[in-house]
Coordinates of C-alpha atoms in Angstrom, one line a residue:
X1 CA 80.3 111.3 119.7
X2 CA 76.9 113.6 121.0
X3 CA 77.8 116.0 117.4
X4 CA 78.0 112.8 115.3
X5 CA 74.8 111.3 117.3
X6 CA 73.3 114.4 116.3
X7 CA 74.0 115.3 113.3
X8 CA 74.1 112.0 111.6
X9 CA 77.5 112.3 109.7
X10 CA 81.2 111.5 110.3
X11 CA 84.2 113.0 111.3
X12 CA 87.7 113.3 111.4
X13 CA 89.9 115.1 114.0
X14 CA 93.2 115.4 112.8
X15 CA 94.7 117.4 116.4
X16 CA 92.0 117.5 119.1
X17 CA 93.5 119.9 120.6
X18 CA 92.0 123.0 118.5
X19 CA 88.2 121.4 118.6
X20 CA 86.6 123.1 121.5
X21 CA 84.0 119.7 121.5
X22 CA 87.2 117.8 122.7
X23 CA 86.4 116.8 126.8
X24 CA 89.9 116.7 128.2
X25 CA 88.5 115.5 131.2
X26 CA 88.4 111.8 130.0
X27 CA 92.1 112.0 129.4
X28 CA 92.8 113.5 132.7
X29 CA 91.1 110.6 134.2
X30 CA 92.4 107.4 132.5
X31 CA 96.0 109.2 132.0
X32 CA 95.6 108.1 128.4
X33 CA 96.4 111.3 125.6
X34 CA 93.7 111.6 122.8
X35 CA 95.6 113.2 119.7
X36 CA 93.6 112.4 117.1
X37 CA 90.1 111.2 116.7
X38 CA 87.5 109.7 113.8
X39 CA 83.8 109.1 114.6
X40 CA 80.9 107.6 112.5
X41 CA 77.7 107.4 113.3
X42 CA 76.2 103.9 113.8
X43 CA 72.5 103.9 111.7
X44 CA 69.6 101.1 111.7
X45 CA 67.5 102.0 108.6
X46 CA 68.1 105.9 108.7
X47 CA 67.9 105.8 112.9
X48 CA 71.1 106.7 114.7
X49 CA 71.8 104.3 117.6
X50 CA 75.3 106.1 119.0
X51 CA 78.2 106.4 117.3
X52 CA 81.5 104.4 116.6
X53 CA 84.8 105.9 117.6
X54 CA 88.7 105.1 116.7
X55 CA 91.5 107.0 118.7
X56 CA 95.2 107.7 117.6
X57 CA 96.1 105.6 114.5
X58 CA 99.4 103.9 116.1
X59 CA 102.0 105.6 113.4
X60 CA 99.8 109.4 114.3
X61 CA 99.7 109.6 110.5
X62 CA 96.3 111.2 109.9
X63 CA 93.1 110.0 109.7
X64 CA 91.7 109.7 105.9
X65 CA 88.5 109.6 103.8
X66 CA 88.9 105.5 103.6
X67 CA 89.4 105.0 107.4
X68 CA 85.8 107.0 107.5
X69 CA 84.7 104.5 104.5
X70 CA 86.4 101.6 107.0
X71 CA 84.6 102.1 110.2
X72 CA 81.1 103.1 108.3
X73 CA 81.1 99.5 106.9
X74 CA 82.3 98.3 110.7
X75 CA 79.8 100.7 112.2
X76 CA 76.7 99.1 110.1
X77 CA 77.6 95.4 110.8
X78 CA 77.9 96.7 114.9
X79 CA 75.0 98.6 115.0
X80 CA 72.5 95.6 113.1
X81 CA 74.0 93.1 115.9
X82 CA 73.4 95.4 118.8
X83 CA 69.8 95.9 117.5
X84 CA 69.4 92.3 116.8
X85 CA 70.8 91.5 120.3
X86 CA 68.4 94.5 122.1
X87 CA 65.2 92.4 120.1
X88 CA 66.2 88.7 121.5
X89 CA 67.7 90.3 125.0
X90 CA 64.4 88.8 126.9
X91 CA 65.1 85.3 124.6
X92 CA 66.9 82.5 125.9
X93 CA 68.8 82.3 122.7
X94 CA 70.7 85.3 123.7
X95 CA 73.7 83.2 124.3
X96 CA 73.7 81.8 121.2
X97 CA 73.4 84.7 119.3
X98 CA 76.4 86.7 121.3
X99 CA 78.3 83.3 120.7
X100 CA 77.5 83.3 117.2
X101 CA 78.7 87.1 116.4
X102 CA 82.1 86.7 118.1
X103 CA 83.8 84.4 115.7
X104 CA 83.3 86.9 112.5
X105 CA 83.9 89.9 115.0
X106 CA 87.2 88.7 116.4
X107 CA 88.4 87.8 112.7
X108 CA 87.6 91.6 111.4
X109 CA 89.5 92.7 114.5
X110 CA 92.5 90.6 113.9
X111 CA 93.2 91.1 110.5
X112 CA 92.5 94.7 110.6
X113 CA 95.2 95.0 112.9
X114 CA 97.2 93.1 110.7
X115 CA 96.3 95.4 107.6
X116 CA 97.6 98.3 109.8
X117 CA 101.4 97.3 109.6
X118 CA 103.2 98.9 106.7
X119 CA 105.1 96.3 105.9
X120 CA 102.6 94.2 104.4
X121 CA 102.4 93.1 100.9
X122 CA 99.9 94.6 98.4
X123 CA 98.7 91.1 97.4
X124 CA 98.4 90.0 101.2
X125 CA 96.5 93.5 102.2
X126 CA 94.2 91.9 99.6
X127 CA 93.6 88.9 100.8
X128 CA 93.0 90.1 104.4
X129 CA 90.7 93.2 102.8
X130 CA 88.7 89.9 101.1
X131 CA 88.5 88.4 104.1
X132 CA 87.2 91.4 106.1
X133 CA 84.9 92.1 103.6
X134 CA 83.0 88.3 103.7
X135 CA 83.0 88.3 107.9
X136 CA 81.2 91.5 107.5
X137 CA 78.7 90.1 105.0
X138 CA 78.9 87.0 107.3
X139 CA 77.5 89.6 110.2
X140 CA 75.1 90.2 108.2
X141 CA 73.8 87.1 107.2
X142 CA 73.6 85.7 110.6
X143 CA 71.8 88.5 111.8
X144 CA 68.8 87.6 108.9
X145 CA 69.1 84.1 110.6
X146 CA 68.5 85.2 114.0
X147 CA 65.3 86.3 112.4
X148 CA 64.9 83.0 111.1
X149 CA 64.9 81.2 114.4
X150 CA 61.4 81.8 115.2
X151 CA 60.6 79.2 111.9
X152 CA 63.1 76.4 113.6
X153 CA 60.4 76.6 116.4
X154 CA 57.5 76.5 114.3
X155 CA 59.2 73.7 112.0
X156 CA 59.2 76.4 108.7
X157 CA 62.7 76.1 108.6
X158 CA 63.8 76.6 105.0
X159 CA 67.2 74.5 103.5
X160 CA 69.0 76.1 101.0
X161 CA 70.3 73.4 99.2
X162 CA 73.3 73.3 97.3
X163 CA 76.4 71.5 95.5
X164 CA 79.3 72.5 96.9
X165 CA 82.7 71.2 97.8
X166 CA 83.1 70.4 101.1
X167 CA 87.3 70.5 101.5
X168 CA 86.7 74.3 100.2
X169 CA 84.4 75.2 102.9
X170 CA 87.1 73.8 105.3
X171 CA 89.8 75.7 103.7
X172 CA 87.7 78.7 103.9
X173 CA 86.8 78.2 107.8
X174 CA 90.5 77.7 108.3
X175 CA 91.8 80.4 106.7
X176 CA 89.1 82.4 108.9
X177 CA 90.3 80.9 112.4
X178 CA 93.9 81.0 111.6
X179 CA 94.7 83.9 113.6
X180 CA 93.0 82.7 117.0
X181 CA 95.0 79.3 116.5
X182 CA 97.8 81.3 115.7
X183 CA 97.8 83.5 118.9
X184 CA 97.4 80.0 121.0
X185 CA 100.1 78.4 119.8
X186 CA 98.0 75.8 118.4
X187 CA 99.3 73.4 115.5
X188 CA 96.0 73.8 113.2
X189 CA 95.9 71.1 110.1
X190 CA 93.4 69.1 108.1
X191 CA 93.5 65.6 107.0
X192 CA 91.3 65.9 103.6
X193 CA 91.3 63.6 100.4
X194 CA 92.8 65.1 97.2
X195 CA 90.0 65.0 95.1
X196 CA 87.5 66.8 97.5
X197 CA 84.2 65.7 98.7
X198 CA 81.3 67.2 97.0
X199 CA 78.1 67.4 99.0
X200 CA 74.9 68.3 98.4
X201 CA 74.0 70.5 101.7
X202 CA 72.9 74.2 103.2
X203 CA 76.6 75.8 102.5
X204 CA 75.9 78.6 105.6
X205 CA 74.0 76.6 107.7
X206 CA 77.4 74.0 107.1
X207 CA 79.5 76.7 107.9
X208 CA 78.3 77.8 111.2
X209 CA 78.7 74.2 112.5
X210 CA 82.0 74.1 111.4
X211 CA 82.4 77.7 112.7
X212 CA 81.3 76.6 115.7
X213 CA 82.7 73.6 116.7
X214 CA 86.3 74.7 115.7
X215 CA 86.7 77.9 117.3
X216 CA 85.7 76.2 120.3
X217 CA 88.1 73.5 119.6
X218 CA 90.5 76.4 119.3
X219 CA 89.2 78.1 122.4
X220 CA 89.5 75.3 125.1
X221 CA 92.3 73.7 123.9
X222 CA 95.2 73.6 126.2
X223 CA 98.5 75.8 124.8
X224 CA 100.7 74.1 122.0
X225 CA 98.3 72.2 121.4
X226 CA 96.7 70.6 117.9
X227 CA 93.8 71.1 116.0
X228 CA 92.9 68.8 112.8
X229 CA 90.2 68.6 110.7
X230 CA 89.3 65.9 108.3
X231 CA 86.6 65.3 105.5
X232 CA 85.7 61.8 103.9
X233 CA 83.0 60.4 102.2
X234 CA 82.2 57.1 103.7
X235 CA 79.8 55.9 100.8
X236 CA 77.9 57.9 97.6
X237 CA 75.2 59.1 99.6
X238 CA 77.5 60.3 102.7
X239 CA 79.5 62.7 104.1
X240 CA 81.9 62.6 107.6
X241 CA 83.4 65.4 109.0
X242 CA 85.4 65.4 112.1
X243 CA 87.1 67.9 114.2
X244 CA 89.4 66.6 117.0
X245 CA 91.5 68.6 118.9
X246 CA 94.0 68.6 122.4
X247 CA 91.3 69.7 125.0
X248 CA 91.0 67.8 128.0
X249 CA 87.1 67.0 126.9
X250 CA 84.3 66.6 129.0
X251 CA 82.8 63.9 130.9
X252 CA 80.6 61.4 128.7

């Protein structure tokens, strides 16, 4: 990590045993064995902030050229919300912000681990590659709305307004939060009309809510239990979304 800090560039360690920058020590401590080793550095416009590290790919194949292209794109997304979080750490929207980053980060987690079993289809890797690919953009674009907060206060906010289908956008933010319902054992369905309900809105700023609100549907729900989300419009000039889930709830 301190030669990649450094130096400013990547690298692979294919048996960590012949690198004489190898601390065994660290091993010898935890009672964990390091056989291989890839490490990136993590940069904010050209400034190294540490470095990003992956240990033992779990069938000890090698470490390649697109795990080092893998982690760079990983490493940038990290290191913008750690310097994002260092510049609100004295705000009190701190809490929002951490709360914010975890849904896209636990997604790009998940199916990454995912990607890394063999057996998966070519078309499926796809998909979760896609889906990777837009919660790392979405990392990004959260952080340029952290920066954004300061206008909410002022009352600058700016809308970006947009026709869009609404019953996509749910799609899309279930197909993003399958995997946490999946590991809960929850039933997770939505109740939508055929023909779609086409809003005129902020898409993102949409998003978040629905971001939001499900995952914590999804995170406080009791075990086995059910998650639904519905879509309607309830006259031409409105839209009603609900998400109701298992959860005990909380006083009125």
């Amino acid at each position: 990590a301190g030669w990649v800090a450094r130096e400013g560039r990547a690298q692979i360690i294919n048996d960590v045993a012949r690198d004489k920058r190898f601390f065994a020590k660290s091993d010898e401590s935890t009672g964990f064995q390091t056989r291989s080793m890839i490490a990136v550095p993590m940069k904010v416009k050209d400034k190294i902030i540490g470095a990003l590290e992956a240990i033992n790919r779990a069938d000890d194949s090698p470490f390649t050229s697109e795990d080092v292209e893998l982690l760079t794109t990983l490493s940038a997304q990290a290191a913008i919300a750690i310097t994002n979080a260092r510049l609100f750490q004295q705000s009190d929207l701190i809490s929002e912000m951490v709360h914010e980053l975890r849904t896209p980060l636990t997604s790009i987690v998940a199916y990454s681990e995912l990607m890394l079993r063999r057996e998966i289809p070519p078309a499926q890797a796809r998909t979760f590659t896609e889906t990777i690919y837009q919660e790392a953009m979405q990392l990004s674009n959260m952080t340029n709305g952290f920066l954004e907060l300061s206008r909410l206060q002022s009352g600058r906010i700016r809308m970006d307004m947009v026709n869009f289908n609404l019953t996509d956008l749910i799609h899309e933010v279930m197909m993003l939060l399958q995997p946490q319902a999946d590991e809960r054992g929850l039933a997770f369905e939505a109740a939508l009309p055929a023909r779609g309900v086409l809003v005129t809105a902020d898409r993102e700023r949409i998003r978040q809510v629905l971001v939001n609100l499900t995952s914590n549907a999804i995170k406080y729900n009791r075990p086995n239990g059910a998650v639904t989300l519905q879509a309607e419009l309830i006259d031409p000039q409105h839209a009603r979304i609900s998400i109701n889930d298992t959860a005990r709830g909380i006083p009125e």
